[in-house]
Coordinates of C-alpha atoms in Angstrom, one line a residue:
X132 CA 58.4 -31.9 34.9
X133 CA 57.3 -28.6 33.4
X134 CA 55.7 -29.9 30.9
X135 CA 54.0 -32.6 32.9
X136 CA 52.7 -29.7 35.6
X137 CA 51.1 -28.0 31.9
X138 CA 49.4 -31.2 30.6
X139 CA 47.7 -31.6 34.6
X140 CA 46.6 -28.1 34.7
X141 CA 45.1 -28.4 31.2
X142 CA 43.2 -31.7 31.8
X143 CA 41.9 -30.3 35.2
X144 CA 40.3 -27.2 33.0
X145 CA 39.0 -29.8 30.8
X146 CA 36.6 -30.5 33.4
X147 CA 34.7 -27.1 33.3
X148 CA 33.4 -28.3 29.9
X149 CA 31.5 -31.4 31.1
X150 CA 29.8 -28.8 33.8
X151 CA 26.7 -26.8 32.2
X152 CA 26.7 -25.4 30.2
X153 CA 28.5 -27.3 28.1
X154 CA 27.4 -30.5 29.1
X155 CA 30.1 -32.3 28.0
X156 CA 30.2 -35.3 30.5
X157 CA 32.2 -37.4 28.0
X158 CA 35.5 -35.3 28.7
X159 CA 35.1 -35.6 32.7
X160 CA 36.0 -39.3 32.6
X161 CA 38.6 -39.0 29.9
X162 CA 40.2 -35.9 32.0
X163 CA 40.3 -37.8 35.3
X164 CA 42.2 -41.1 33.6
X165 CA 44.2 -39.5 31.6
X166 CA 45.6 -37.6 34.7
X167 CA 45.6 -40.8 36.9
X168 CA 47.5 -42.8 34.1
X169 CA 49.8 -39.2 34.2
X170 CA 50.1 -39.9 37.7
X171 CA 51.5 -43.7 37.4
X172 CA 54.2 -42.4 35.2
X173 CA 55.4 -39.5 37.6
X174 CA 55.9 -41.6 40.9
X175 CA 54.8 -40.2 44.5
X176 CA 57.9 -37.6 44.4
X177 CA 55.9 -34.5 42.4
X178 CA 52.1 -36.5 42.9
X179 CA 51.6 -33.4 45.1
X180 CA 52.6 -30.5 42.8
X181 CA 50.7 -32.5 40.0
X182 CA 47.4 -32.9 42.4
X183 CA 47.6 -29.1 42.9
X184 CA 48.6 -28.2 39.6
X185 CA 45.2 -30.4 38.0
X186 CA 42.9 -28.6 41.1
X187 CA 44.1 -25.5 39.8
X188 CA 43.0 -26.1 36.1
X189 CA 39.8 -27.5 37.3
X190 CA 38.7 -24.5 39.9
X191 CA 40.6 -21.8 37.7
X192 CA 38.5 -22.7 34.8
X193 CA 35.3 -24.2 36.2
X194 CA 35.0 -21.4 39.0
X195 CA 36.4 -18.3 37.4
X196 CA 32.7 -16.7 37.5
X197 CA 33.7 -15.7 40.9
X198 CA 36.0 -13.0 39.3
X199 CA 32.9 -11.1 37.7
X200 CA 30.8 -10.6 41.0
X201 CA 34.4 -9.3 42.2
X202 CA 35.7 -7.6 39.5
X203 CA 32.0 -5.9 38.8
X204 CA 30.9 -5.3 42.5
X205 CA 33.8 -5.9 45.1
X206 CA 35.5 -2.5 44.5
X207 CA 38.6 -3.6 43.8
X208 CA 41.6 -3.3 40.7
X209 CA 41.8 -6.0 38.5
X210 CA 45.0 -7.6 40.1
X211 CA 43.0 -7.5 43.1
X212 CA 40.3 -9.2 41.7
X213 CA 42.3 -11.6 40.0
X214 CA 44.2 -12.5 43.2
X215 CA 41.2 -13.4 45.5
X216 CA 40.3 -15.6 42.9
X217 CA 43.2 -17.2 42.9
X218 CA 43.8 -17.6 46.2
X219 CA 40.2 -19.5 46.6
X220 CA 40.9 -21.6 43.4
X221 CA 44.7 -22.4 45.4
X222 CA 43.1 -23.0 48.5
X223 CA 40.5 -25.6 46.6
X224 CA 43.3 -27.4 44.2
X225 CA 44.9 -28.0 48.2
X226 CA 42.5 -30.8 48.3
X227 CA 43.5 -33.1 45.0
X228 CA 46.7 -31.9 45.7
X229 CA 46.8 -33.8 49.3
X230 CA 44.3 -36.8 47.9
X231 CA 46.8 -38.1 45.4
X232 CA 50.1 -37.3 47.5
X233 CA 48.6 -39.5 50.2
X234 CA 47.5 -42.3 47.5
X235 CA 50.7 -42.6 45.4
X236 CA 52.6 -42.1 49.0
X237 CA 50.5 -45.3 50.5
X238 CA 49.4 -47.6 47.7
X239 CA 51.0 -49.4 44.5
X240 CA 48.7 -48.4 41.3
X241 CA 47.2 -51.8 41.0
X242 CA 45.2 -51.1 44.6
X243 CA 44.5 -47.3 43.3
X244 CA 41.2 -48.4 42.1
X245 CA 40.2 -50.0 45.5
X246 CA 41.5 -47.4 47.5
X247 CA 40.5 -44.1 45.5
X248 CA 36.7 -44.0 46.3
X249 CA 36.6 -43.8 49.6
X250 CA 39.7 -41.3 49.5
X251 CA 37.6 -39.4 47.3
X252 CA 34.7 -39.3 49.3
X253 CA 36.6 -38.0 52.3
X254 CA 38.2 -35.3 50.2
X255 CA 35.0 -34.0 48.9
X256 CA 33.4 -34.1 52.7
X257 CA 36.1 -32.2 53.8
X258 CA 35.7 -29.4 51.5
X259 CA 32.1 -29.1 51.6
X260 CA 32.6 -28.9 55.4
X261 CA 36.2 -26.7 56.3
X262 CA 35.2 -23.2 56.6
X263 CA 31.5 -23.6 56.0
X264 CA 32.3 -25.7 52.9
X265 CA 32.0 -25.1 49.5
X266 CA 31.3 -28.2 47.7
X267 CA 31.0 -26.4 44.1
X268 CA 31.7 -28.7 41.2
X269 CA 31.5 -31.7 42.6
X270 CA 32.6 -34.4 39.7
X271 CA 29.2 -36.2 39.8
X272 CA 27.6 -33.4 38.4
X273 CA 29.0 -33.2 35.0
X274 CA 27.1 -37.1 35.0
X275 CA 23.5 -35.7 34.7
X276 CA 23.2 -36.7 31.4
X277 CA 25.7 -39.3 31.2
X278 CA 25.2 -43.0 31.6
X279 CA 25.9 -42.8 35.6
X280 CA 23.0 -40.8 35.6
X281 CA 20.3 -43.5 36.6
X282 CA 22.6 -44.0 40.1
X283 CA 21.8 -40.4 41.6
X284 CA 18.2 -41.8 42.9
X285 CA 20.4 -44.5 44.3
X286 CA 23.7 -43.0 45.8
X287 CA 23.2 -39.5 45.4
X288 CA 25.7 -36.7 43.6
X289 CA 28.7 -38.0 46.2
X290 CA 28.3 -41.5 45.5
X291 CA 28.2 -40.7 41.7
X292 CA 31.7 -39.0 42.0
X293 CA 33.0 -42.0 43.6
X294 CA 31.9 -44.3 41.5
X295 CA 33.3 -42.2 38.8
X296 CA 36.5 -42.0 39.8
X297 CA 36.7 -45.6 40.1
X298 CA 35.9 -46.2 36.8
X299 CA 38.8 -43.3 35.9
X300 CA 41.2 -45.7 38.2
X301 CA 40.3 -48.7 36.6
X302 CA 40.5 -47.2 33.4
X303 CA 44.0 -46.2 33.7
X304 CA 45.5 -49.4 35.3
X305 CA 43.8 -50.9 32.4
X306 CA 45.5 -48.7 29.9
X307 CA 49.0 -49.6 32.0
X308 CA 50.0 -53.1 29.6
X309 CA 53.2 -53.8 31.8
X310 CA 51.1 -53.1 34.8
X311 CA 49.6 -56.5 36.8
X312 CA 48.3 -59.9 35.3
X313 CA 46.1 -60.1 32.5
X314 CA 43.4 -60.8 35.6
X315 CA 44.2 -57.5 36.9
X316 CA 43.3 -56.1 33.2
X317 CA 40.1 -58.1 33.1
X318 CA 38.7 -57.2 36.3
X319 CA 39.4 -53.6 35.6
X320 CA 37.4 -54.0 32.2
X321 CA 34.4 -56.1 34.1
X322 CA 34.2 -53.0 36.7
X323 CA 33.7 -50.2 34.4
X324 CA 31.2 -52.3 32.7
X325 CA 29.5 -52.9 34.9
X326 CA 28.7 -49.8 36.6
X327 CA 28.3 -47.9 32.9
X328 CA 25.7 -50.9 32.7
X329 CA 23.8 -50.8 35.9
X330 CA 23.8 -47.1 35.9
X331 CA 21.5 -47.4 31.9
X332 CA 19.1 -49.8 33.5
X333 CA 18.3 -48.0 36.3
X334 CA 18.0 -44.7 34.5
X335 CA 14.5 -47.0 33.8
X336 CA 13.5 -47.3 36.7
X337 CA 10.4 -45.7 38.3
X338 CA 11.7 -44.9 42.1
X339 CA 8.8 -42.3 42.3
X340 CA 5.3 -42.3 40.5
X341 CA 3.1 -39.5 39.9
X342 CA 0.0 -39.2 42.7
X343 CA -2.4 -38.0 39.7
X344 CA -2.6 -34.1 41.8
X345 CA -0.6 -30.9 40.4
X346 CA -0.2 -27.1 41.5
X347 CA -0.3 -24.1 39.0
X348 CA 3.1 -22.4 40.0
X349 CA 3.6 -18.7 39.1
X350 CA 8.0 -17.7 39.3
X351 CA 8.4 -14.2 39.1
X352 CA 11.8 -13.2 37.6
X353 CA 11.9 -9.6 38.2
X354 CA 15.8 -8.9 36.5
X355 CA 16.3 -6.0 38.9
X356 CA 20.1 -4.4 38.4
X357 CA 22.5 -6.0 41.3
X358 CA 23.5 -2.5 41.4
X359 CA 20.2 -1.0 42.4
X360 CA 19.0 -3.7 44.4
X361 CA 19.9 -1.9 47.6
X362 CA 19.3 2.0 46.7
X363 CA 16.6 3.3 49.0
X364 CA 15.4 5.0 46.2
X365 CA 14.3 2.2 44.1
X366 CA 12.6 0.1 47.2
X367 CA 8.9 1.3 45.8
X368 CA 9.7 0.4 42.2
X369 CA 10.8 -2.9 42.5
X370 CA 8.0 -3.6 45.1
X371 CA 5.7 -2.6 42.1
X372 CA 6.9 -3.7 39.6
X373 CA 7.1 -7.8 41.4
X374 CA 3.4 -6.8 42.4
X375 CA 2.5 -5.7 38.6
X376 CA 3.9 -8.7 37.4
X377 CA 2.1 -11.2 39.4
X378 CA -1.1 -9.4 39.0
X379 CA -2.1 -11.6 36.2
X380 CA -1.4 -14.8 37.4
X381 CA -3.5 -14.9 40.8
X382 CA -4.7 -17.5 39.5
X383 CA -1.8 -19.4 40.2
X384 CA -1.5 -22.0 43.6
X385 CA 0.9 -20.3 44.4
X386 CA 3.3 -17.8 43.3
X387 CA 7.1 -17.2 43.9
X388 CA 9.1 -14.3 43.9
X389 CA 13.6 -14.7 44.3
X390 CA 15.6 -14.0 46.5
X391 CA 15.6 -11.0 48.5
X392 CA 12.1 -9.9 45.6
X393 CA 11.6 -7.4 48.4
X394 CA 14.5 -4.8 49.4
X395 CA 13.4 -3.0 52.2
X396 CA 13.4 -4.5 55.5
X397 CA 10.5 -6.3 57.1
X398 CA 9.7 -4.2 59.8
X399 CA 9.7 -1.4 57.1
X400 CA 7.6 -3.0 55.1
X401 CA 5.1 -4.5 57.0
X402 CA 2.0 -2.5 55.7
X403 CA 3.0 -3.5 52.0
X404 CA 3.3 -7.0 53.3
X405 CA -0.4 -6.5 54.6
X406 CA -1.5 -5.7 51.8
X407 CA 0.3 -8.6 49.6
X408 CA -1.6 -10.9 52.1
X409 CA -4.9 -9.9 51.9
X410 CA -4.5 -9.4 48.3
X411 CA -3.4 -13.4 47.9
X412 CA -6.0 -14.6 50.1
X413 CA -8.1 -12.2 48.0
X414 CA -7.6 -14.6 45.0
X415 CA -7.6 -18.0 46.9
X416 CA -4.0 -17.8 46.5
X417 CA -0.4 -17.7 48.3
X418 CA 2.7 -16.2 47.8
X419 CA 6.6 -16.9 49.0
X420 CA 8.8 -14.1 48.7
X421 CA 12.5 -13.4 49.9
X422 CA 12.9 -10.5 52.5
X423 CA 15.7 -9.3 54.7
X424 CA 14.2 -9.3 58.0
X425 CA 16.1 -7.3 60.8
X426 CA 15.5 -7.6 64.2
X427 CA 16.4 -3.8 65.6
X428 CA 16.2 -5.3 69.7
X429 CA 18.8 -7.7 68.8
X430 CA 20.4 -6.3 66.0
X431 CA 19.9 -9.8 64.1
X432 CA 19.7 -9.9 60.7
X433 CA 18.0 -12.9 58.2
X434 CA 17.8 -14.0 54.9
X435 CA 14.1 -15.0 55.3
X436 CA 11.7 -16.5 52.8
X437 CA 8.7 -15.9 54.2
X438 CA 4.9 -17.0 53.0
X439 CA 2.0 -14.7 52.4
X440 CA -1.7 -15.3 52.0
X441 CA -3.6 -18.8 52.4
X442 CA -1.7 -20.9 54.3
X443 CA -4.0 -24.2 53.4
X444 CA -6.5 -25.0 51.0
X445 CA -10.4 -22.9 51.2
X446 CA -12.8 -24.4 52.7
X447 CA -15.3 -26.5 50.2
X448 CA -18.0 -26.7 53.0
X449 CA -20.7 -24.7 51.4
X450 CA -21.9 -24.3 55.3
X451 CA -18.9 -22.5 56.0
X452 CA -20.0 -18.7 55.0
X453 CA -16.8 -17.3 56.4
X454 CA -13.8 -15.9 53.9
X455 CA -10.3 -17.4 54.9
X456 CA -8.1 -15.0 56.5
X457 CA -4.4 -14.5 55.9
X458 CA -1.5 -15.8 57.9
X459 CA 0.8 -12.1 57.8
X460 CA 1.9 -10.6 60.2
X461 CA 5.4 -9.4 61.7
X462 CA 7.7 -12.4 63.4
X463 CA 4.6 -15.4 62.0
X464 CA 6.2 -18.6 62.0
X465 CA 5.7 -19.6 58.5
X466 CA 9.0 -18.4 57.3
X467 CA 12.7 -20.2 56.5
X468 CA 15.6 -18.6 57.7
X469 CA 19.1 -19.0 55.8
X470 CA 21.2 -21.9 57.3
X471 CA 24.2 -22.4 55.4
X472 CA 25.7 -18.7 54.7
X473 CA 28.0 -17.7 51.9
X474 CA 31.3 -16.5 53.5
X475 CA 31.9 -12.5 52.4
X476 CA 28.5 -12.5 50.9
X477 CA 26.7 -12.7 54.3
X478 CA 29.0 -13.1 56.9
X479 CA 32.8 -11.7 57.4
X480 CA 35.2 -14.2 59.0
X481 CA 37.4 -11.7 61.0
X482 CA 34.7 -9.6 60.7
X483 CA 36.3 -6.7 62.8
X484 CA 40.0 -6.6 60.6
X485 CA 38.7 -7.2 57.3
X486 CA 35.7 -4.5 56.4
X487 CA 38.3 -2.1 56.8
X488 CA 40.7 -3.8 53.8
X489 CA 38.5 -3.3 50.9
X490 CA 35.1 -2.8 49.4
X491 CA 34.3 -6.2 49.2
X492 CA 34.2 -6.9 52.6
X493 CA 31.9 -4.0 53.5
X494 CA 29.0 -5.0 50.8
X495 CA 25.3 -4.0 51.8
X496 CA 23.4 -7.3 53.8
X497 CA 27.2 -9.2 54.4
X498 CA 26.6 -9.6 58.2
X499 CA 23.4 -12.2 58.9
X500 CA 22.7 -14.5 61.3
X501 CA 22.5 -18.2 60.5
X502 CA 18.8 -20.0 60.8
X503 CA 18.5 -23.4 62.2
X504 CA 19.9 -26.4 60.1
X505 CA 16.6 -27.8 60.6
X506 CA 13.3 -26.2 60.0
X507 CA 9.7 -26.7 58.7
X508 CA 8.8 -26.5 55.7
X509 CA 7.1 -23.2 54.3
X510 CA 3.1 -23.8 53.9
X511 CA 0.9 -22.3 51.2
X512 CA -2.4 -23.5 50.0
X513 CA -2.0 -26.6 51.2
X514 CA 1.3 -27.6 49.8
X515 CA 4.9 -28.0 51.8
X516 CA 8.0 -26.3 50.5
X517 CA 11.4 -27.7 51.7
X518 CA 13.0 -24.3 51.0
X519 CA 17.2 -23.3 49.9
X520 CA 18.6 -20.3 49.9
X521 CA 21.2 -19.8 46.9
X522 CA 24.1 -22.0 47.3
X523 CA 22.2 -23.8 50.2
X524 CA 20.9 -26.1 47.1
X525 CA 24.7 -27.3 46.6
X526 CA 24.4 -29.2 50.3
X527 CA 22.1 -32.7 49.9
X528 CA 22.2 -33.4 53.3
X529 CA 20.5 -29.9 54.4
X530 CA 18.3 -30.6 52.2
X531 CA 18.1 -34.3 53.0
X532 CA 17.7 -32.6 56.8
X533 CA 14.2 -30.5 55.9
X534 CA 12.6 -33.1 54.1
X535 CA 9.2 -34.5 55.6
X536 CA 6.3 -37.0 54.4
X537 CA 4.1 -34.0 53.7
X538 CA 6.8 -32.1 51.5
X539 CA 5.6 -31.5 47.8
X540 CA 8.3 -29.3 46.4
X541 CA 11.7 -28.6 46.3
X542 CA 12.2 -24.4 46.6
X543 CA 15.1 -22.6 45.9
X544 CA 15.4 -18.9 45.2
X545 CA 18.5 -17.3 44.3
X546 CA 20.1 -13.5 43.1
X547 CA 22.6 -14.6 40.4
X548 CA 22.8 -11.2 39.0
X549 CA 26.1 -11.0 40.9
X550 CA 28.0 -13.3 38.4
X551 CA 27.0 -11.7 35.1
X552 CA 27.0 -13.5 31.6
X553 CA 28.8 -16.1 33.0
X554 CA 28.6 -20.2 33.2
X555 CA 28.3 -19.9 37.4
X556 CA 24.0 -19.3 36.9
X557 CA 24.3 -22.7 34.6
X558 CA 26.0 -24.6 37.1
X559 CA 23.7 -23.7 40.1
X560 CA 20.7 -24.5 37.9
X561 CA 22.7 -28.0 36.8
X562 CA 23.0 -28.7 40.6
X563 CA 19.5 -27.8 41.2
X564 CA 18.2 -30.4 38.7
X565 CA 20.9 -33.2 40.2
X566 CA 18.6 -32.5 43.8
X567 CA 15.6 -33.3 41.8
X568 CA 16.5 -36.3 41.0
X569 CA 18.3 -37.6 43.7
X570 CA 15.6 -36.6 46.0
X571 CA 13.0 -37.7 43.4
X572 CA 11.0 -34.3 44.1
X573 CA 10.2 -31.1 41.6
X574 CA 12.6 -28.5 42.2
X575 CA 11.0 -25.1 41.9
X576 CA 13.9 -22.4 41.1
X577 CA 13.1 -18.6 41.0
X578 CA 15.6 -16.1 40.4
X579 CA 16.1 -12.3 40.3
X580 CA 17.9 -12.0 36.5
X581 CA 18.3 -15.8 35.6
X582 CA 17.5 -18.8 35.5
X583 CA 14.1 -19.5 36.4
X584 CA 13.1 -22.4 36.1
X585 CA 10.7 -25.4 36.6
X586 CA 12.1 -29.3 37.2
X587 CA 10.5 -32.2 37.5
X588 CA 11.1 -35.2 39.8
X589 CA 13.4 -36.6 36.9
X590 CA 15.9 -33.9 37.3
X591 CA 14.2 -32.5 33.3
X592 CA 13.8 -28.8 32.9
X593 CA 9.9 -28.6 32.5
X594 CA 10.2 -25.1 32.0
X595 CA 12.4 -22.2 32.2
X596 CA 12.5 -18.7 31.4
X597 CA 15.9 -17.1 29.5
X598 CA 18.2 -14.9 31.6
X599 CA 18.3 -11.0 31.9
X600 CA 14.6 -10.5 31.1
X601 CA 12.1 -9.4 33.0
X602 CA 9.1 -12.4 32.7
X603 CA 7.0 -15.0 34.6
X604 CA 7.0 -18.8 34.4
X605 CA 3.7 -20.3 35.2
X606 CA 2.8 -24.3 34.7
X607 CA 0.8 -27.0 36.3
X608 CA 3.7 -28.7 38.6
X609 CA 2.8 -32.6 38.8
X610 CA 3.1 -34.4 42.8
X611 CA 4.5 -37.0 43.0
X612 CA 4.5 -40.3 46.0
X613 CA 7.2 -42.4 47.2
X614 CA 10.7 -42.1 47.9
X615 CA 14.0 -42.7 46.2
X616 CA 16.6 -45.1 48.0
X617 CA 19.3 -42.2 48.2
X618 CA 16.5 -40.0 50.0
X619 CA 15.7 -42.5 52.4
X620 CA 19.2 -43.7 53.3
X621 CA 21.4 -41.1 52.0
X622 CA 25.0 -41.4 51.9
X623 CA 25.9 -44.0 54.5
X624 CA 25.9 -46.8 52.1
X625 CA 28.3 -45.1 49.7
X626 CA 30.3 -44.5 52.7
X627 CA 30.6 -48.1 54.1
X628 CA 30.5 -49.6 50.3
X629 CA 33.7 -46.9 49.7
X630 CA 35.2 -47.7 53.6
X631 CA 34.8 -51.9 52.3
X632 CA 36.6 -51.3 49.3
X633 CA 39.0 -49.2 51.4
X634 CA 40.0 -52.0 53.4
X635 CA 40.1 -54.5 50.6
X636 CA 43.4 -52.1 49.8
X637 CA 44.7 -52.1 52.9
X638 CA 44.5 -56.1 53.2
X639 CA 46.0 -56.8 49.7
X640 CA 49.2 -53.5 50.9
X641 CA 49.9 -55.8 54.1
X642 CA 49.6 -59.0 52.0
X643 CA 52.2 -57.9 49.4
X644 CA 53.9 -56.5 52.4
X645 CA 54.6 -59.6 54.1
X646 CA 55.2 -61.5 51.0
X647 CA 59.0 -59.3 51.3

C-alpha cells in the first residue's frame, strides 16, 4: 500500500509540469488515467488515502510558490514556513481525497466515466467557493495549448476540466481488458475521439472578429522591492520614478500602472493625484493606477484601482474651443474596488486571535474591506475596463459578473513580487490568457516586478515584458465585436450536460441493481 500511496503522490506532482511554465499539457492526461486505472486496482477501501495522497503531490508541487512569499516575508522559521504550506496543500488534497472515496464507494468503474464529470465539477465549485475559495490550478488550465483548447470559448476553463477528466476515465476503463464488453471498450475509444476531435476544429473557429479600431496601451512595470513597497520613506521615489517612466509614452490611450503603483494613501496623496490628472488630460490621455484608499471616518480600507485624466474621447468639434477637464478628485466614482480578497493577504479570519501568533498575520495592508461583486467598468478615453485585482482573475464568473456590451478590455493588475523566482507569476499569467479566451476579450496585465503583459482575444501573448526589470510595454491593442458562447451562457450548460451524464450513472447503478 506504501508503495501505491508513493506512485499517487508522484503522478499528482506530475501535474505541476503541464501548468506554465512548463507547458506540458501532454502529462496532465497521462497523470490523471494513470491514477484512475491506479484507482480500479486498489478498490474503495484506501480510494481515500490514495485521493489525498495524489492532491497532495499535485498542490505540494504545483503550489509550493506559496512557501517563498512565507519563507521571504511572513517572519517565520523555516519549519514554520514549511508547515503552513502544508497545511493549505492538506486542506486542498481534502477535496480529491473525498471525490474519489465517494466514486469508488458509489459506482462500479465501468459508470466512472459517466459519473466523474459532474463529480468533478462539484469538487472544483466547492473549492473555489469554501472559505472564499481558491480555485488555483484548476486541470483545464494546463489545456491552453493542448487539443481541448478550442472548447474554452465554448465551456469555459470548468467545463474543460470536466471534459478532461472524462477522457482520463474513459481512458483508463479502456486500458482495463478484463473490464466490460468489447462495446464498453469501443465507446470509451469513440468518446475520447471525439472530444480530442471537436476540440481541433473549433480551435478554427472565429467566435469573435476584429471591429477594424485599436488603443495604444502603455503598462508600466515599475519592479519596486516587496520589501520597500510600504517604507514611508520611499513613497516620493516610487511616485517618481512610475511618473518618470510614463513620461514618454503620453502618447499612449491610455496608460497603466500595477497594483497598488502608488503606496501612500489616497487621502495623502490627493495633490500628486491632481497633478497626474491634469498632466493626462494635458496629453489627451488617461491613466489607471492601483491605490490603497482609506477611509479615516469609517476606518475602511480598499484595494482601489482608480482612473485619472480623460475619462472619454476629446471633442473633434472644431466649434468646441474649450480644453477637456479631468475627472480627479477624492471619492470620484470611476474607480473598482477589490471584491474577491486573498485570506492573510488582505483580510485575517479570526482576525482578533491570530495577529498576535506570528508576523505573517500582522503584514502591512492585510485588513480591507471587500468592494461589490458587481461594479462598472473603469472609463478612460472612451474605452471600458472590466477590472481584476490579483487572484480576482482566477474567478470566471466575477469576471463573467462585470462584463457589459460596452466593455473593450480585460484589466488585471497584480504585485507578484511576493512569490520570488518562482513558477506562481507563470501560472497567474497562464490563467490570465485562459480568460482571454474564454471571454473572447484582450486581457491587459500590468504588474509591479513581473509579468507584464499584453493578450489578445485568442488567449496569445502579444507582448510581454521579462520579470524583475524595471520597463514599459506599449502596443496598439486591437477591439474586437461579438461574443463567445461560454461568455454569453457560462457554465450552466456544462453543469446540466455533467448533471445528464450524472444520471445516466445513476440509471444504469439501479439497473444493475435490480438485475441481483
Amino acid at each position: 500500500m506504501i508503495l501505491r500511496l508513493l506512485v499517487a503522490l508522484i503522478l499528482g506532482g506530475l501535474l505541476t509540469l503541464g501548468y506554465a511554465p512548463f507547458s506540458q499539457w501532454w502529462l496532465v492526461p497521462i497523470a490523471c488515467t494513470a491514477f484512475i486505472y491506479l484507482l480500479t486496482q486498489t478498490g474503495k477501501t484506501h480510494s481515500f488515502k490514495l485521493g489525498f495522497a495524489y492532491g497532495l503531490g499535485w498542490f505540494g508541487a504545483g503550489i509550493s510558490w506559496v512557501h517563498v512569499s512565507i519563507a521571504d516575508f511572513g517572519g517565520l522559521p523555516l519549519i514554520g514556513s514549511l508547515s503552513l504550506m502544508l497545511l493549505l496543500c492538506g486542506y486542498l488534497a481534502l477535496f480529491p481525497a473525498t471525490l474519489f472515496y465517494l466514486l469508488t464507494r458509489y459506482f462500479k468503474v465501468q459508470l466512472w466515466p459517466l459519473a466523474l464529470p459532474f463529480m468533478w465539477l462539484v469538487m472544483e465549485w466547492l473549492r473555489a467557493t469554501l472559505f472564499t475559495g481558491f480555485p488555483w490550478l484548476s486541470l483545464g488550465y494546463s489545456q491552453l495549448h493542448g487539443p481541448l483548447s478550442g472548447w474554452f470559448p465554448l465551456v469555459g476553463e470548468i467545463g474543460v476540466s470536466s471534459l478532461l477528466v472524462l477522457l482520463c476515465g474513459a481512458a483508463a476503463c479502456w486500458l482495463l481488458a478484463n473490464i466490460g464488453s468489447k462495446g464498453h471498450r469501443q465507446a470509451g475509444a469513440l468518446i475520447i475521439a471525439t472530444v480530442v476531435i471537436s476540440g481541433l476544429t473549433l480551435e478554427q473557429h472565429p467566435w469573435v472578429k476584429l471591429s477594424g479600431k485599436a488603443a495604444k496601451i502603455a503598462m508600466v512595470q515599475g519592479n519596486i522591492q516587496q520589501d520597500l513597497r510600504w517604507v514611508p520613506e520611499q513613497d516620493l521615489p516610487t511616485m517618481l520614478k512610475y511618473q518618470n517612466m510614463s513620461n514618454a509614452h503620453w502618447d499612449a490611450d491610455v496608460i497603466i500602472w500595477p497594483e497598488a503603483a502608488v503606496p501612500k494613501l489616497e487621502p495623502a496623496a490627493v495633490d500628486y493625484l491632481h497633478k497626474l490628472d491634469k498632466l493626462a488630460v494635458s496629453h489627451n490621455s488617461a491613466l489607471i493606477t492601483g491605490i490603497v484608499n482609506y477611509n479615516f471616518e469609517t476606518r475602511e480600507a480598499y484595494n482601489n484601482l482608480l482612473t485619472l485624466g480623460l475619462k472619454d474621447q476629446p471633442s473633434t468639434d472644431e466649434q468646441d474651443l474649450s480644453l477637456p477637464r479631468g475627472q480627479y478628485y477624492y471619492g470620484h466614482g470611476n474607480r473598482y474596488a477589490k471584491h474577491h480578497l486573498l485570506p492573510i493577504g488582505e483580510f485575517i479570519p479570526l482576525e482578533n486571535w491570530l495577529r498576535k501568533l506570528a508576523p505573517i498575520f500582522d503584514l502591512p495592508m492585510s485588513s480591507f474591506s471587500r468592494g461589490e461583486y458587481q461594479q462598472a467598468n473603469l472609463r478612460a478615453k472612451g474605452y471600458y475596463f472590466a477590472p481584476a485585482i490579483c487572484f480576482e482573475i482566477a474567478f470566471p464568473n466575477q469576471i463573467a459578473a462585470n462584463l457589459y456590451e460596452h466593455t473593450n478590455f480585460i484589466i488585471t493588475v497584480s504585485n507578484d513580487a511576493w512569490f520570488g523566482h518562482s513558477h506562481g507569476p507563470d501560472q497567474h499569467l497562464e490563467i490570465a490568457q485562459v480568460r482571454a479566451k474564454e471571454f473572447g476579450l484582450p486581457v491587459l496585465r500590468a504588474t509591479n516586478n513581473g509579468i507584464s503583459a499584453f493578450i489578445d482575444y485568442r488567449g496569445q501573448i502579444q507582448s510581454r515584458l521579462p520579470q524583475f526589470e524595471a520597463a514599459v510595454l506599449s502596443d496598439t491593442i486591437p477591439l474586437v465585436q461579438g461574443n463567445t458562447p461560454y461568455r454569453l451562457l457560462g457554465n450552466w450548460p456544462m453543469w446540466l450536460l455533467c448533471l445528464l451524464s450524472f444520471s445516466a450513472a445513476l440509471y444504469f447503478k439501479q439497473k444493475e441493481s435490480v438485475k441481483y
